Amino acid sequence: MMDTANALSPRSFITVSEVWVPEGDRLVLAEGSYGALGAFEQTSMQTSFGYGEGLPGKAWAEARPVVFKGFDPVSFKRKEAAQEAGLTAAVALPVFAGDRLNAVLVVLCGEDETTTGAIEVWAERDGLLMLDDGYYGAAKHFEWVSQHTHFPKGQGLPGGVWAAQTPMLFRDLGSGYRFIRSESAGAAGLTTGLGLPVPVPGGQTYVATLLSARGTPIARRFEIWDAREARLGKDGGAVLIDGICEREGPLWSEDNPRRAQIWQGPIGQVLGSGVPVVSSGETIAAGYSTMVALPIHRGEEIAHVVAWYV
């Protein structure tokens, strides 16, 4: 599971990515990317979570995305190992296919004076999306602005995802008129936003947003794959419908759409299993150390896959 980071790459806002899957009545580690944090990786491999236990178990039991900041030993089982590794916050995104939990994706971050970015969870209350919780690193003013912002359906990145029920990418956050918090985003150095619906049993609306900054990007490449049958016809699989890459330029065109077939490559594994993939090595594009691919279900079927590369 050990991942070797590209020394020439900017330091990522996300330090660790993990996939936890149900095995009997517990969640066990399926795979993860830990960079140089070998001790934390070993602790994680020896850990499992019951229903409602720890961060993954809480996301499972409460059927919602969960943010932990300032770990305490009661709620975060790996607190000591996390502190030794310099980790300070974690976000868990449950992956439900209908009422069935397929997995929980957990990302963990470390904080210092220069670590900037945002992972946000928005929840619908009284017809508006309100900030449920989030982790912002050093972007304290942007965090304050976010806490005092709400979105009707169709407005901004969270509201756009809510209205369309599809993942969305926003570019140029600091200058884009569609991004409501553009002034504070520009001041924080935020450049790219990925928004995604987080479907859960019971119908409560949750939207997660990943906002990437130049100095400590969440990722250097983002992709959105469409797996809906209406777009794909009889071929199945998924087609790349949007993407951003800092070094390769456009990743697709109408004349040459990129396709992924079921069980072929990391995207195909997600399509076949319905479980997120954290991948490294030769299975991902050259020049990247880690890829995370996350399925977005509509009911029991996969509608989209979002992927990001570090």
mmCIF file of C-alpha atoms in Angstrom:
data_model
loop_
_atom_site.group_PDB
_atom_site.id
_atom_site.type_symbol
_atom_site.label_atom_id
_atom_site.label_comp_id
_atom_site.label_asym_id
_atom_site.label_seq_id
_atom_site.Cartn_x
_atom_site.Cartn_y
_atom_site.Cartn_z
ATOM 1 C CA MET A 1 0.000 0.000 0.000
ATOM 2 C CA MET A 2 2.949 2.317 0.419
ATOM 3 C CA ASP A 3 2.929 5.162 -2.106
ATOM 4 C CA THR A 4 6.023 6.997 -3.313
ATOM 5 C CA ALA A 5 5.225 10.660 -3.891
ATOM 6 C CA ASN A 6 6.705 12.617 -6.750
ATOM 7 C CA ALA A 7 9.285 14.841 -5.108
ATOM 8 C CA LEU A 8 8.823 17.493 -7.791
ATOM 9 C CA SER A 9 5.072 17.787 -7.187
ATOM 10 C CA PRO A 10 3.482 20.357 -4.887
ATOM 11 C CA ARG A 11 2.525 19.042 -1.472
ATOM 12 C CA SER A 12 -1.055 17.808 -1.575
ATOM 13 C CA PHE A 13 -3.780 19.167 0.711
ATOM 14 C CA ILE A 14 -4.841 15.539 1.273
ATOM 15 C CA THR A 15 -2.122 13.416 2.904
ATOM 16 C CA VAL A 16 -3.842 10.018 3.213
ATOM 17 C CA SER A 17 -6.706 8.379 1.270
ATOM 18 C CA GLU A 18 -8.382 5.144 2.418
ATOM 19 C CA VAL A 19 -11.210 2.824 1.379
ATOM 20 C CA TRP A 20 -13.071 0.959 4.147
ATOM 21 C CA VAL A 21 -15.486 -1.829 3.170
ATOM 22 C CA PRO A 22 -18.043 -3.889 5.118
ATOM 23 C CA GLU A 23 -16.907 -7.337 6.190
ATOM 24 C CA GLY A 24 -19.533 -8.951 8.380
ATOM 25 C CA ASP A 25 -20.508 -6.394 10.996
ATOM 26 C CA ARG A 26 -17.303 -4.356 10.712
ATOM 27 C CA LEU A 27 -15.508 -2.056 8.299
ATOM 28 C CA VAL A 28 -12.028 -3.201 7.265
ATOM 29 C CA LEU A 29 -9.341 -1.475 5.234
ATOM 30 C CA ALA A 30 -9.486 -2.415 1.551
ATOM 31 C CA GLU A 31 -6.683 -0.170 0.287
ATOM 32 C CA GLY A 32 -5.057 3.167 0.911
ATOM 33 C CA SER A 33 -2.351 5.632 -0.027
ATOM 34 C CA TYR A 34 -0.160 6.787 2.869
ATOM 35 C CA GLY A 35 2.932 8.299 1.258
ATOM 36 C CA ALA A 36 5.778 8.152 3.772
ATOM 37 C CA LEU A 37 3.466 7.547 6.753
ATOM 38 C CA GLY A 38 4.338 3.882 7.171
ATOM 39 C CA ALA A 39 3.580 3.728 10.896
ATOM 40 C CA PHE A 40 0.098 5.180 10.393
ATOM 41 C CA GLU A 41 -0.456 2.722 7.533
ATOM 42 C CA GLN A 42 0.461 -0.219 9.796
ATOM 43 C CA THR A 43 -1.900 1.027 12.505
ATOM 44 C CA SER A 44 -4.693 1.345 9.950
ATOM 45 C CA MET A 45 -4.131 -2.172 8.611
ATOM 46 C CA GLN A 46 -4.579 -3.522 12.150
ATOM 47 C CA THR A 47 -7.765 -1.501 12.805
ATOM 48 C CA SER A 48 -11.431 -2.203 12.048
ATOM 49 C CA PHE A 49 -14.606 -0.294 12.884
ATOM 50 C CA GLY A 50 -17.984 -1.419 14.121
ATOM 51 C CA TYR A 51 -21.276 0.251 13.304
ATOM 52 C CA GLY A 52 -21.077 3.788 14.709
ATOM 53 C CA GLU A 53 -17.451 3.340 15.812
ATOM 54 C CA GLY A 54 -14.774 5.830 14.809
ATOM 55 C CA LEU A 55 -14.993 8.046 11.745
ATOM 56 C CA PRO A 56 -15.872 5.369 9.131
ATOM 57 C CA GLY A 57 -18.356 3.701 11.479
ATOM 58 C CA LYS A 58 -20.024 7.040 12.235
ATOM 59 C CA ALA A 59 -20.477 7.779 8.501
ATOM 60 C CA TRP A 60 -21.980 4.285 8.130
ATOM 61 C CA ALA A 61 -24.358 4.511 11.097
ATOM 62 C CA GLU A 62 -25.492 8.090 10.526
ATOM 63 C CA ALA A 63 -25.625 7.675 6.713
ATOM 64 C CA ARG A 64 -23.961 11.007 6.017
ATOM 65 C CA PRO A 65 -20.577 12.564 5.311
ATOM 66 C CA VAL A 66 -18.648 13.271 8.512
ATOM 67 C CA VAL A 67 -15.810 15.714 9.250
ATOM 68 C CA PHE A 68 -13.463 15.218 12.214
ATOM 69 C CA LYS A 69 -11.145 18.041 13.343
ATOM 70 C CA GLY A 70 -8.920 17.960 16.403
ATOM 71 C CA PHE A 71 -9.091 14.208 16.955
ATOM 72 C CA ASP A 72 -10.176 12.944 20.364
ATOM 73 C CA PRO A 73 -9.544 9.359 21.534
ATOM 74 C CA VAL A 74 -13.219 8.535 21.976
ATOM 75 C CA SER A 75 -14.321 9.371 18.432
ATOM 76 C CA PHE A 76 -11.050 8.732 16.556
ATOM 77 C CA LYS A 77 -9.526 5.347 17.371
ATOM 78 C CA ARG A 78 -6.186 6.091 15.697
ATOM 79 C CA LYS A 79 -5.609 9.429 17.449
ATOM 80 C CA GLU A 80 -2.104 8.696 18.756
ATOM 81 C CA ALA A 81 -0.854 7.371 15.416
ATOM 82 C CA ALA A 82 -2.488 10.292 13.594
ATOM 83 C CA GLN A 83 -0.836 12.842 15.859
ATOM 84 C CA GLU A 84 2.567 11.214 15.389
ATOM 85 C CA ALA A 85 2.006 11.399 11.616
ATOM 86 C CA GLY A 86 1.079 15.088 11.768
ATOM 87 C CA LEU A 87 -2.536 14.505 10.720
ATOM 88 C CA THR A 88 -5.097 16.956 12.091
ATOM 89 C CA ALA A 89 -8.395 16.414 10.255
ATOM 90 C CA ALA A 90 -10.323 13.755 8.347
ATOM 91 C CA VAL A 91 -13.428 13.545 6.164
ATOM 92 C CA ALA A 92 -15.478 10.394 5.548
ATOM 93 C CA LEU A 93 -17.738 10.037 2.492
ATOM 94 C CA PRO A 94 -20.051 6.999 2.638
ATOM 95 C CA VAL A 95 -20.821 5.242 -0.647
ATOM 96 C CA PHE A 96 -24.358 3.885 -0.664
ATOM 97 C CA ALA A 97 -26.026 1.919 -3.484
ATOM 98 C CA GLY A 98 -29.628 2.454 -2.519
ATOM 99 C CA ASP A 99 -29.811 1.404 1.130
ATOM 100 C CA ARG A 100 -26.667 -0.777 0.978
ATOM 101 C CA LEU A 101 -23.326 0.575 2.144
ATOM 102 C CA ASN A 102 -20.613 -0.357 -0.355
ATOM 103 C CA ALA A 103 -17.706 1.497 1.260
ATOM 104 C CA VAL A 104 -16.524 4.577 3.116
ATOM 105 C CA LEU A 105 -13.856 6.792 1.546
ATOM 106 C CA VAL A 106 -11.737 8.545 4.183
ATOM 107 C CA VAL A 107 -9.262 11.329 3.449
ATOM 108 C CA LEU A 108 -6.925 12.745 6.104
ATOM 109 C CA CYS A 109 -5.085 16.060 6.102
ATOM 110 C CA GLY A 110 -2.297 17.745 8.009
ATOM 111 C CA GLU A 111 -2.194 21.438 8.831
ATOM 112 C CA ASP A 112 0.433 24.145 8.988
ATOM 113 C CA GLU A 113 0.535 27.858 8.202
ATOM 114 C CA THR A 114 0.719 27.280 4.439
ATOM 115 C CA THR A 115 -1.687 24.368 3.906
ATOM 116 C CA THR A 116 -4.670 25.820 2.054
ATOM 117 C CA GLY A 117 -7.712 24.193 0.483
ATOM 118 C CA ALA A 118 -11.197 23.109 1.444
ATOM 119 C CA ILE A 119 -13.234 19.945 1.821
ATOM 120 C CA GLU A 120 -16.809 20.928 2.594
ATOM 121 C CA VAL A 121 -20.052 19.134 3.395
ATOM 122 C CA TRP A 122 -23.281 20.983 2.583
ATOM 123 C CA ALA A 123 -26.686 19.822 3.848
ATOM 124 C CA GLU A 124 -30.192 20.905 2.841
ATOM 125 C CA ARG A 125 -32.187 22.656 5.555
ATOM 126 C CA ASP A 126 -35.479 24.479 4.929
ATOM 127 C CA GLY A 127 -34.945 24.623 1.185
ATOM 128 C CA LEU A 128 -31.339 25.896 1.280
ATOM 129 C CA LEU A 129 -27.925 24.286 1.386
ATOM 130 C CA MET A 130 -26.088 25.216 4.592
ATOM 131 C CA LEU A 131 -22.523 24.358 5.552
ATOM 132 C CA ASP A 132 -22.717 21.228 7.687
ATOM 133 C CA ASP A 133 -18.976 21.125 8.333
ATOM 134 C CA GLY A 134 -15.678 21.523 6.526
ATOM 135 C CA TYR A 135 -11.907 21.558 6.772
ATOM 136 C CA TYR A 136 -9.996 24.551 5.327
ATOM 137 C CA GLY A 137 -6.425 24.375 6.560
ATOM 138 C CA ALA A 138 -5.028 27.916 6.748
ATOM 139 C CA ALA A 139 -7.897 29.467 4.738
ATOM 140 C CA LYS A 140 -9.575 30.867 7.866
ATOM 141 C CA HIS A 141 -11.293 33.847 6.252
ATOM 142 C CA PHE A 142 -12.703 31.666 3.493
ATOM 143 C CA GLU A 143 -13.952 29.291 6.193
ATOM 144 C CA TRP A 144 -15.731 32.193 7.929
ATOM 145 C CA VAL A 145 -17.322 33.324 4.656
ATOM 146 C CA SER A 146 -18.476 29.756 3.961
ATOM 147 C CA GLN A 147 -20.053 29.461 7.403
ATOM 148 C CA HIS A 148 -22.143 32.544 6.607
ATOM 149 C CA THR A 149 -23.148 31.532 3.065
ATOM 150 C CA HIS A 150 -26.130 29.478 1.929
ATOM 151 C CA PHE A 151 -27.186 28.271 -1.499
ATOM 152 C CA PRO A 152 -30.602 27.877 -3.095
ATOM 153 C CA LYS A 153 -30.975 25.118 -5.659
ATOM 154 C CA GLY A 154 -29.029 25.971 -8.815
ATOM 155 C CA GLN A 155 -26.796 28.688 -7.306
ATOM 156 C CA GLY A 156 -23.039 28.348 -6.989
ATOM 157 C CA LEU A 157 -21.167 25.057 -7.023
ATOM 158 C CA PRO A 158 -23.105 23.333 -4.191
ATOM 159 C CA GLY A 159 -26.456 24.557 -5.508
ATOM 160 C CA GLY A 160 -25.575 23.570 -9.066
ATOM 161 C CA VAL A 161 -24.742 20.023 -7.972
ATOM 162 C CA TRP A 162 -27.969 19.887 -5.968
ATOM 163 C CA ALA A 163 -30.075 20.982 -8.939
ATOM 164 C CA ALA A 164 -28.410 18.711 -11.493
ATOM 165 C CA GLN A 165 -27.774 15.752 -9.154
ATOM 166 C CA THR A 166 -24.480 15.303 -10.978
ATOM 167 C CA PRO A 167 -20.831 16.088 -10.189
ATOM 168 C CA MET A 168 -19.571 19.456 -11.461
ATOM 169 C CA LEU A 169 -16.193 21.123 -12.000
ATOM 170 C CA PHE A 170 -15.692 24.875 -11.564
ATOM 171 C CA ARG A 171 -12.594 26.603 -12.908
ATOM 172 C CA ASP A 172 -10.975 29.917 -11.922
ATOM 173 C CA LEU A 173 -12.740 30.139 -8.565
ATOM 174 C CA GLY A 174 -11.228 33.516 -7.784
ATOM 175 C CA SER A 175 -12.635 35.200 -10.882
ATOM 176 C CA GLY A 176 -15.545 33.028 -12.014
ATOM 177 C CA TYR A 177 -18.910 34.773 -11.714
ATOM 178 C CA ARG A 178 -20.607 31.419 -11.081
ATOM 179 C CA PHE A 179 -18.636 30.894 -7.868
ATOM 180 C CA ILE A 180 -20.471 32.952 -5.256
ATOM 181 C CA ARG A 181 -17.489 33.158 -2.886
ATOM 182 C CA SER A 182 -15.040 34.192 -5.624
ATOM 183 C CA GLU A 183 -13.487 37.184 -3.842
ATOM 184 C CA SER A 184 -12.553 35.240 -0.714
ATOM 185 C CA ALA A 185 -11.573 32.212 -2.838
ATOM 186 C CA GLY A 186 -9.162 34.343 -4.831
ATOM 187 C CA ALA A 187 -7.642 35.762 -1.656
ATOM 188 C CA ALA A 188 -7.112 32.208 -0.374
ATOM 189 C CA GLY A 189 -5.518 31.086 -3.655
ATOM 190 C CA LEU A 190 -8.283 28.591 -4.465
ATOM 191 C CA THR A 191 -8.452 27.779 -8.160
ATOM 192 C CA THR A 192 -10.507 24.646 -8.907
ATOM 193 C CA GLY A 193 -13.674 23.222 -7.388
ATOM 194 C CA LEU A 194 -15.139 19.732 -7.656
ATOM 195 C CA GLY A 195 -18.671 19.311 -6.346
ATOM 196 C CA LEU A 196 -20.416 15.974 -5.981
ATOM 197 C CA PRO A 197 -23.703 14.683 -4.639
ATOM 198 C CA VAL A 198 -23.446 12.246 -1.733
ATOM 199 C CA PRO A 199 -26.571 10.061 -1.975
ATOM 200 C CA VAL A 200 -27.687 8.454 1.284
ATOM 201 C CA PRO A 201 -30.709 6.420 2.441
ATOM 202 C CA GLY A 202 -33.665 8.498 3.560
ATOM 203 C CA GLY A 203 -33.436 11.213 0.936
ATOM 204 C CA GLN A 204 -31.486 13.863 2.889
ATOM 205 C CA THR A 205 -29.512 16.057 0.462
ATOM 206 C CA TYR A 206 -25.751 16.261 0.941
ATOM 207 C CA VAL A 207 -23.208 17.847 -1.385
ATOM 208 C CA ALA A 208 -19.430 17.594 -0.910
ATOM 209 C CA THR A 209 -17.053 20.130 -2.432
ATOM 210 C CA LEU A 210 -13.293 19.786 -2.881
ATOM 211 C CA LEU A 211 -11.644 23.165 -3.476
ATOM 212 C CA SER A 212 -8.036 23.066 -4.623
ATOM 213 C CA ALA A 213 -5.360 25.750 -4.171
ATOM 214 C CA ARG A 214 -2.165 26.361 -6.139
ATOM 215 C CA GLY A 215 0.380 25.850 -3.385
ATOM 216 C CA THR A 216 -1.131 22.752 -1.757
ATOM 217 C CA PRO A 217 -3.538 21.327 -4.345
ATOM 218 C CA ILE A 218 -6.021 18.604 -3.503
ATOM 219 C CA ALA A 219 -5.103 17.158 -6.899
ATOM 220 C CA ARG A 220 -3.334 18.091 -10.122
ATOM 221 C CA ARG A 221 -5.944 16.456 -12.316
ATOM 222 C CA PHE A 222 -9.710 15.993 -11.960
ATOM 223 C CA GLU A 223 -12.076 13.874 -14.063
ATOM 224 C CA ILE A 224 -15.827 13.295 -14.258
ATOM 225 C CA TRP A 225 -17.043 10.102 -15.976
ATOM 226 C CA ASP A 226 -20.664 9.559 -17.020
ATOM 227 C CA ALA A 227 -21.925 5.981 -16.656
ATOM 228 C CA ARG A 228 -25.623 6.584 -17.364
ATOM 229 C CA GLU A 229 -27.097 4.315 -20.024
ATOM 230 C CA ALA A 230 -28.795 7.176 -21.867
ATOM 231 C CA ARG A 231 -25.380 8.565 -22.830
ATOM 232 C CA LEU A 232 -23.587 5.263 -23.372
ATOM 233 C CA GLY A 233 -26.079 3.202 -25.345
ATOM 234 C CA LYS A 234 -25.264 -0.499 -25.607
ATOM 235 C CA ASP A 235 -21.526 -0.202 -25.034
ATOM 236 C CA GLY A 236 -21.728 0.216 -21.275
ATOM 237 C CA GLY A 237 -18.774 1.489 -19.296
ATOM 238 C CA ALA A 238 -18.343 5.237 -18.857
ATOM 239 C CA VAL A 239 -17.331 8.256 -20.918
ATOM 240 C CA LEU A 240 -15.161 11.157 -19.742
ATOM 241 C CA ILE A 241 -17.331 14.264 -19.907
ATOM 242 C CA ASP A 242 -15.215 16.840 -18.064
ATOM 243 C CA GLY A 243 -11.704 17.168 -16.759
ATOM 244 C CA ILE A 244 -9.005 19.575 -15.653
ATOM 245 C CA CYS A 245 -5.279 18.927 -15.756
ATOM 246 C CA GLU A 246 -2.583 21.431 -14.872
ATOM 247 C CA ARG A 247 -0.072 20.062 -17.383
ATOM 248 C CA GLU A 248 -1.852 18.171 -20.168
ATOM 249 C CA GLY A 249 -4.490 20.639 -21.299
ATOM 250 C CA PRO A 250 -7.894 19.294 -22.410
ATOM 251 C CA LEU A 251 -8.403 15.621 -21.561
ATOM 252 C CA TRP A 252 -11.181 14.983 -24.065
ATOM 253 C CA SER A 253 -13.102 16.396 -27.033
ATOM 254 C CA GLU A 254 -16.488 15.818 -28.637
ATOM 255 C CA ASP A 255 -14.744 14.152 -31.589
ATOM 256 C CA ASN A 256 -12.614 11.888 -29.436
ATOM 257 C CA PRO A 257 -14.348 11.111 -26.146
ATOM 258 C CA ARG A 258 -12.469 8.962 -23.704
ATOM 259 C CA ARG A 259 -14.203 5.750 -22.667
ATOM 260 C CA ALA A 260 -13.674 3.246 -19.856
ATOM 261 C CA GLN A 261 -14.995 -0.293 -19.977
ATOM 262 C CA ILE A 262 -16.156 -2.243 -16.952
ATOM 263 C CA TRP A 263 -13.322 -3.976 -15.035
ATOM 264 C CA GLN A 264 -10.667 -2.361 -17.275
ATOM 265 C CA GLY A 265 -8.333 -0.024 -15.398
ATOM 266 C CA PRO A 266 -9.153 1.826 -12.169
ATOM 267 C CA ILE A 267 -12.304 3.494 -13.556
ATOM 268 C CA GLY A 268 -13.528 0.140 -14.853
ATOM 269 C CA GLN A 269 -12.908 -1.459 -11.452
ATOM 270 C CA VAL A 270 -15.093 1.188 -9.830
ATOM 271 C CA LEU A 271 -17.810 0.559 -12.434
ATOM 272 C CA GLY A 272 -17.674 -3.178 -11.812
ATOM 273 C CA SER A 273 -17.477 -3.167 -8.028
ATOM 274 C CA GLY A 274 -19.320 -0.012 -6.997
ATOM 275 C CA VAL A 275 -16.469 0.601 -4.533
ATOM 276 C CA PRO A 276 -13.961 3.495 -4.586
ATOM 277 C CA VAL A 277 -10.434 2.799 -5.794
ATOM 278 C CA VAL A 278 -7.210 4.255 -4.381
ATOM 279 C CA SER A 279 -4.539 3.337 -6.878
ATOM 280 C CA SER A 280 -0.844 3.984 -7.456
ATOM 281 C CA GLY A 281 1.934 2.776 -9.697
ATOM 282 C CA GLU A 282 1.617 1.641 -13.289
ATOM 283 C CA THR A 283 -2.188 1.459 -13.281
ATOM 284 C CA ILE A 284 -2.553 5.253 -13.381
ATOM 285 C CA ALA A 285 -1.409 7.979 -15.782
ATOM 286 C CA ALA A 286 2.312 8.699 -15.934
ATOM 287 C CA GLY A 287 3.547 11.512 -13.720
ATOM 288 C CA TYR A 288 1.097 10.944 -10.866
ATOM 289 C CA SER A 289 1.661 9.093 -7.620
ATOM 290 C CA THR A 290 -1.915 8.413 -6.525
ATOM 291 C CA MET A 291 -5.391 8.258 -8.051
ATOM 292 C CA VAL A 292 -8.682 8.238 -6.152
ATOM 293 C CA ALA A 293 -11.841 7.212 -8.044
ATOM 294 C CA LEU A 294 -15.239 7.519 -6.357
ATOM 295 C CA PRO A 295 -18.580 6.172 -7.657
ATOM 296 C CA ILE A 296 -21.709 8.321 -7.438
ATOM 297 C CA HIS A 297 -24.852 6.191 -7.391
ATOM 298 C CA ARG A 298 -28.368 7.056 -8.425
ATOM 299 C CA GLY A 299 -30.456 4.498 -6.626
ATOM 300 C CA GLU A 300 -28.588 1.206 -6.877
ATOM 301 C CA GLU A 301 -26.855 2.017 -10.188
ATOM 302 C CA ILE A 302 -23.648 3.982 -10.751
ATOM 303 C CA ALA A 303 -24.428 7.239 -12.543
ATOM 304 C CA HIS A 304 -20.981 8.879 -12.423
ATOM 305 C CA VAL A 305 -17.407 8.316 -11.331
ATOM 306 C CA VAL A 306 -15.247 11.211 -10.168
ATOM 307 C CA ALA A 307 -11.477 10.845 -10.047
ATOM 308 C CA TRP A 308 -8.591 12.954 -8.876
ATOM 309 C CA TYR A 309 -4.840 12.447 -9.334
ATOM 310 C CA VAL A 310 -1.991 13.658 -7.133
#
